[in-house]
């Protein structure tokens, strides 16, 4: 399809653009953003992604790193050969060691409940004890939870904060004694 006449125009230089800022932004976009600190410190900007990862002993494509043989005959050949012909040298083994040590650390427990839910459960236990039907009729039950739903929420609170729950129940017992 032919172009309309006068549409191909020479590009004018835009003086309003800060070239230094533009180049800096382009370089930032072109370089990969690496969140892992160990890999980021060992990264060489002059090399490609595959070269960098190969030096660290990491695989770019896991399918090529450990190929799955398609037929039984190829599997037999691999068993007969023993080792593969290509042996890659790892120039930066400290990266692998740091990653392995970080992965072996136990995971930090990050499960928490909202402050609103904790206050809700404490209010229900304070006013009604173990009477879930009364809790369901309570005016603070804004979401109209059924007795089973309230029981489930209380059990979640017990599971997440066992020490806090025991301390809370222990603090309620003296109040009950004073009322009687």
mmCIF file of N, CA and C in Angstrom, residues 46-98:
data_model
loop_
_atom_site.group_PDB
_atom_site.id
_atom_site.type_symbol
_atom_site.label_atom_id
_atom_site.label_comp_id
_atom_site.label_asym_id
_atom_site.label_seq_id
_atom_site.Cartn_x
_atom_site.Cartn_y
_atom_site.Cartn_z
ATOM 1 N N UNK A 46 30.971 -7.449 31.348
ATOM 2 C CA UNK A 46 31.524 -7.599 29.995
ATOM 3 C C UNK A 46 31.120 -8.931 29.358
ATOM 4 N N UNK A 47 30.626 -9.877 30.159
ATOM 5 C CA UNK A 47 30.278 -11.195 29.632
ATOM 6 C C UNK A 47 28.772 -11.353 29.508
ATOM 7 N N UNK A 48 28.379 -12.341 28.728
ATOM 8 C CA UNK A 48 26.956 -12.604 28.519
ATOM 9 C C UNK A 48 26.372 -13.320 29.733
ATOM 10 N N UNK A 49 25.052 -13.441 29.731
ATOM 11 C CA UNK A 49 24.354 -14.104 30.845
ATOM 12 C C UNK A 49 24.789 -15.553 30.960
ATOM 13 N N UNK A 50 24.836 -16.256 29.832
ATOM 14 C CA UNK A 50 25.197 -17.673 29.868
ATOM 15 C C UNK A 50 26.646 -17.864 30.312
ATOM 16 N N UNK A 51 27.556 -16.981 29.889
ATOM 17 C CA UNK A 51 28.951 -17.083 30.315
ATOM 18 C C UNK A 51 29.088 -16.839 31.817
ATOM 19 N N UNK A 52 28.386 -15.821 32.321
ATOM 20 C CA UNK A 52 28.434 -15.511 33.750
ATOM 21 C C UNK A 52 27.928 -16.688 34.583
ATOM 22 N N UNK A 53 26.776 -17.229 34.203
ATOM 23 C CA UNK A 53 26.199 -18.324 34.978
ATOM 24 C C UNK A 53 27.051 -19.592 34.882
ATOM 25 N N UNK A 54 27.669 -19.823 33.726
ATOM 26 C CA UNK A 54 28.538 -20.994 33.570
ATOM 27 C C UNK A 54 29.764 -20.873 34.471
ATOM 28 N N UNK A 55 30.306 -19.677 34.611
ATOM 29 C CA UNK A 55 31.452 -19.465 35.499
ATOM 30 C C UNK A 55 31.092 -19.729 36.956
ATOM 31 N N UNK A 56 29.845 -19.431 37.298
ATOM 32 C CA UNK A 56 29.397 -19.634 38.686
ATOM 33 C C UNK A 56 28.952 -21.072 38.936
ATOM 34 N N UNK A 57 28.829 -21.858 37.877
ATOM 35 C CA UNK A 57 28.401 -23.244 38.026
ATOM 36 C C UNK A 57 26.893 -23.388 38.029
ATOM 37 N N UNK A 58 26.200 -22.388 37.500
ATOM 38 C CA UNK A 58 24.739 -22.412 37.421
ATOM 39 C C UNK A 58 24.308 -22.635 35.983
ATOM 40 N N UNK A 59 23.101 -23.119 35.786
ATOM 41 C CA UNK A 59 22.608 -23.428 34.446
ATOM 42 C C UNK A 59 21.657 -22.340 33.968
ATOM 43 N N UNK A 60 21.775 -21.961 32.707
ATOM 44 C CA UNK A 60 20.844 -21.014 32.103
ATOM 45 C C UNK A 60 19.547 -21.739 31.774
ATOM 46 N N UNK A 61 19.678 -22.899 31.146
ATOM 47 C CA UNK A 61 18.526 -23.704 30.754
ATOM 48 C C UNK A 61 18.625 -25.067 31.441
ATOM 49 N N UNK A 62 17.750 -25.354 32.384
ATOM 50 C CA UNK A 62 17.848 -26.642 33.095
ATOM 51 C C UNK A 62 17.641 -27.850 32.187
ATOM 52 N N UNK A 63 16.926 -27.664 31.082
ATOM 53 C CA UNK A 63 16.707 -28.777 30.156
ATOM 54 C C UNK A 63 17.991 -29.173 29.444
ATOM 55 N N UNK A 64 18.862 -28.206 29.203
ATOM 56 C CA UNK A 64 20.129 -28.518 28.554
ATOM 57 C C UNK A 64 21.175 -28.963 29.571
ATOM 58 N N UNK A 65 21.028 -28.541 30.813
ATOM 59 C CA UNK A 65 21.997 -28.912 31.844
ATOM 60 C C UNK A 65 21.927 -30.402 32.149
ATOM 61 N N UNK A 66 20.715 -30.922 32.306
ATOM 62 C CA UNK A 66 20.514 -32.351 32.550
ATOM 63 C C UNK A 66 19.503 -32.840 31.525
ATOM 64 N N UNK A 67 19.968 -33.248 30.354
ATOM 65 C CA UNK A 67 19.036 -33.657 29.307
ATOM 66 C C UNK A 67 18.350 -34.976 29.644
ATOM 67 N N UNK A 68 17.106 -35.078 29.260
ATOM 68 C CA UNK A 68 16.344 -36.306 29.453
ATOM 69 C C UNK A 68 16.436 -37.092 28.150
ATOM 70 N N UNK A 69 16.962 -38.329 28.197
ATOM 71 C CA UNK A 69 17.083 -39.112 26.957
ATOM 72 C C UNK A 69 15.706 -39.493 26.425
ATOM 73 N N UNK A 70 15.558 -39.380 25.104
ATOM 74 C CA UNK A 70 14.258 -39.628 24.475
ATOM 75 C C UNK A 70 13.977 -41.121 24.304
ATOM 76 N N UNK A 71 15.028 -41.887 24.092
ATOM 77 C CA UNK A 71 14.810 -43.328 23.861
ATOM 78 C C UNK A 71 15.642 -44.152 24.836
ATOM 79 N N UNK A 72 15.329 -45.414 24.885
ATOM 80 C CA UNK A 72 16.045 -46.334 25.776
ATOM 81 C C UNK A 72 17.480 -46.536 25.280
ATOM 82 N N UNK A 73 17.665 -46.488 23.934
ATOM 83 C CA UNK A 73 19.002 -46.693 23.370
ATOM 84 C C UNK A 73 19.954 -45.588 23.825
ATOM 85 N N UNK A 74 19.477 -44.354 23.829
ATOM 86 C CA UNK A 74 20.335 -43.253 24.283
ATOM 87 C C UNK A 74 20.664 -43.407 25.763
ATOM 88 N N UNK A 75 19.705 -43.924 26.534
ATOM 89 C CA UNK A 75 19.933 -44.126 27.956
ATOM 90 C C UNK A 75 21.002 -45.202 28.167
ATOM 91 N N UNK A 76 20.970 -46.216 27.341
ATOM 92 C CA UNK A 76 21.970 -47.281 27.423
ATOM 93 C C UNK A 76 23.360 -46.734 27.103
ATOM 94 N N UNK A 77 23.447 -45.878 26.084
ATOM 95 C CA UNK A 77 24.733 -45.286 25.708
ATOM 96 C C UNK A 77 25.308 -44.467 26.860
ATOM 97 N N UNK A 78 24.437 -43.714 27.544
ATOM 98 C CA UNK A 78 24.907 -42.899 28.667
ATOM 99 C C UNK A 78 25.431 -43.774 29.795
ATOM 100 N N UNK A 79 24.795 -44.906 30.038
ATOM 101 C CA UNK A 79 25.241 -45.816 31.093
ATOM 102 C C UNK A 79 26.580 -46.443 30.739
ATOM 103 N N UNK A 80 26.779 -46.745 29.459
ATOM 104 C CA UNK A 80 28.025 -47.361 29.004
ATOM 105 C C UNK A 80 29.158 -46.342 29.063
ATOM 106 N N UNK A 81 28.887 -45.119 28.602
ATOM 107 C CA UNK A 81 29.922 -44.085 28.588
ATOM 108 C C UNK A 81 30.330 -43.684 30.006
ATOM 109 N N UNK A 82 29.408 -43.694 30.913
ATOM 110 C CA UNK A 82 29.725 -43.299 32.292
ATOM 111 C C UNK A 82 29.609 -41.792 32.462
ATOM 112 N N UNK A 83 30.586 -41.069 31.971
ATOM 113 C CA UNK A 83 30.578 -39.607 32.091
ATOM 114 C C UNK A 83 30.411 -38.979 30.728
ATOM 115 N N UNK A 84 29.900 -37.792 30.740
ATOM 116 C CA UNK A 84 29.748 -37.072 29.480
ATOM 117 C C UNK A 84 31.101 -36.500 29.069
ATOM 118 N N UNK A 85 31.257 -36.216 27.771
ATOM 119 C CA UNK A 85 32.524 -35.729 27.249
ATOM 120 C C UNK A 85 32.820 -34.305 27.731
ATOM 121 N N UNK A 86 31.778 -33.471 27.832
ATOM 122 C CA UNK A 86 31.983 -32.075 28.235
ATOM 123 C C UNK A 86 32.057 -31.969 29.750
ATOM 124 N N UNK A 87 33.153 -31.420 30.242
ATOM 125 C CA UNK A 87 33.280 -31.146 31.673
ATOM 126 C C UNK A 87 33.543 -29.653 31.807
ATOM 127 N N UNK A 88 32.601 -28.943 32.417
ATOM 128 C CA UNK A 88 32.732 -27.490 32.547
ATOM 129 C C UNK A 88 33.420 -27.157 33.856
ATOM 130 N N UNK A 89 34.350 -26.216 33.769
ATOM 131 C CA UNK A 89 35.057 -25.799 34.983
ATOM 132 C C UNK A 89 34.328 -24.630 35.611
ATOM 133 N N UNK A 90 34.241 -24.666 36.910
ATOM 134 C CA UNK A 90 33.586 -23.592 37.658
ATOM 135 C C UNK A 90 34.668 -22.675 38.197
ATOM 136 N N UNK A 91 34.671 -21.425 37.723
ATOM 137 C CA UNK A 91 35.702 -20.478 38.133
ATOM 138 C C UNK A 91 35.342 -19.745 39.419
ATOM 139 N N UNK A 92 34.053 -19.692 39.705
ATOM 140 C CA UNK A 92 33.596 -18.973 40.911
ATOM 141 C C UNK A 92 32.767 -19.911 41.790
ATOM 142 N N UNK A 93 33.426 -20.887 42.442
ATOM 143 C CA UNK A 93 32.662 -21.844 43.256
ATOM 144 C C UNK A 93 32.097 -21.235 44.538
ATOM 145 N N UNK A 94 32.654 -20.101 44.959
ATOM 146 C CA UNK A 94 32.168 -19.471 46.200
ATOM 147 C C UNK A 94 30.711 -19.038 46.082
ATOM 148 N N UNK A 95 30.262 -18.742 44.856
ATOM 149 C CA UNK A 95 28.859 -18.352 44.662
ATOM 150 C C UNK A 95 27.950 -19.531 44.987
ATOM 151 N N UNK A 96 28.307 -20.704 44.471
ATOM 152 C CA UNK A 96 27.519 -21.911 44.757
ATOM 153 C C UNK A 96 27.514 -22.226 46.247
ATOM 154 N N UNK A 97 28.680 -22.102 46.880
ATOM 155 C CA UNK A 97 28.771 -22.399 48.311
ATOM 156 C C UNK A 97 27.900 -21.452 49.131
ATOM 157 N N UNK A 98 27.912 -20.168 48.777
ATOM 158 C CA UNK A 98 27.083 -19.185 49.493
ATOM 159 C C UNK A 98 25.600 -19.460 49.287
#
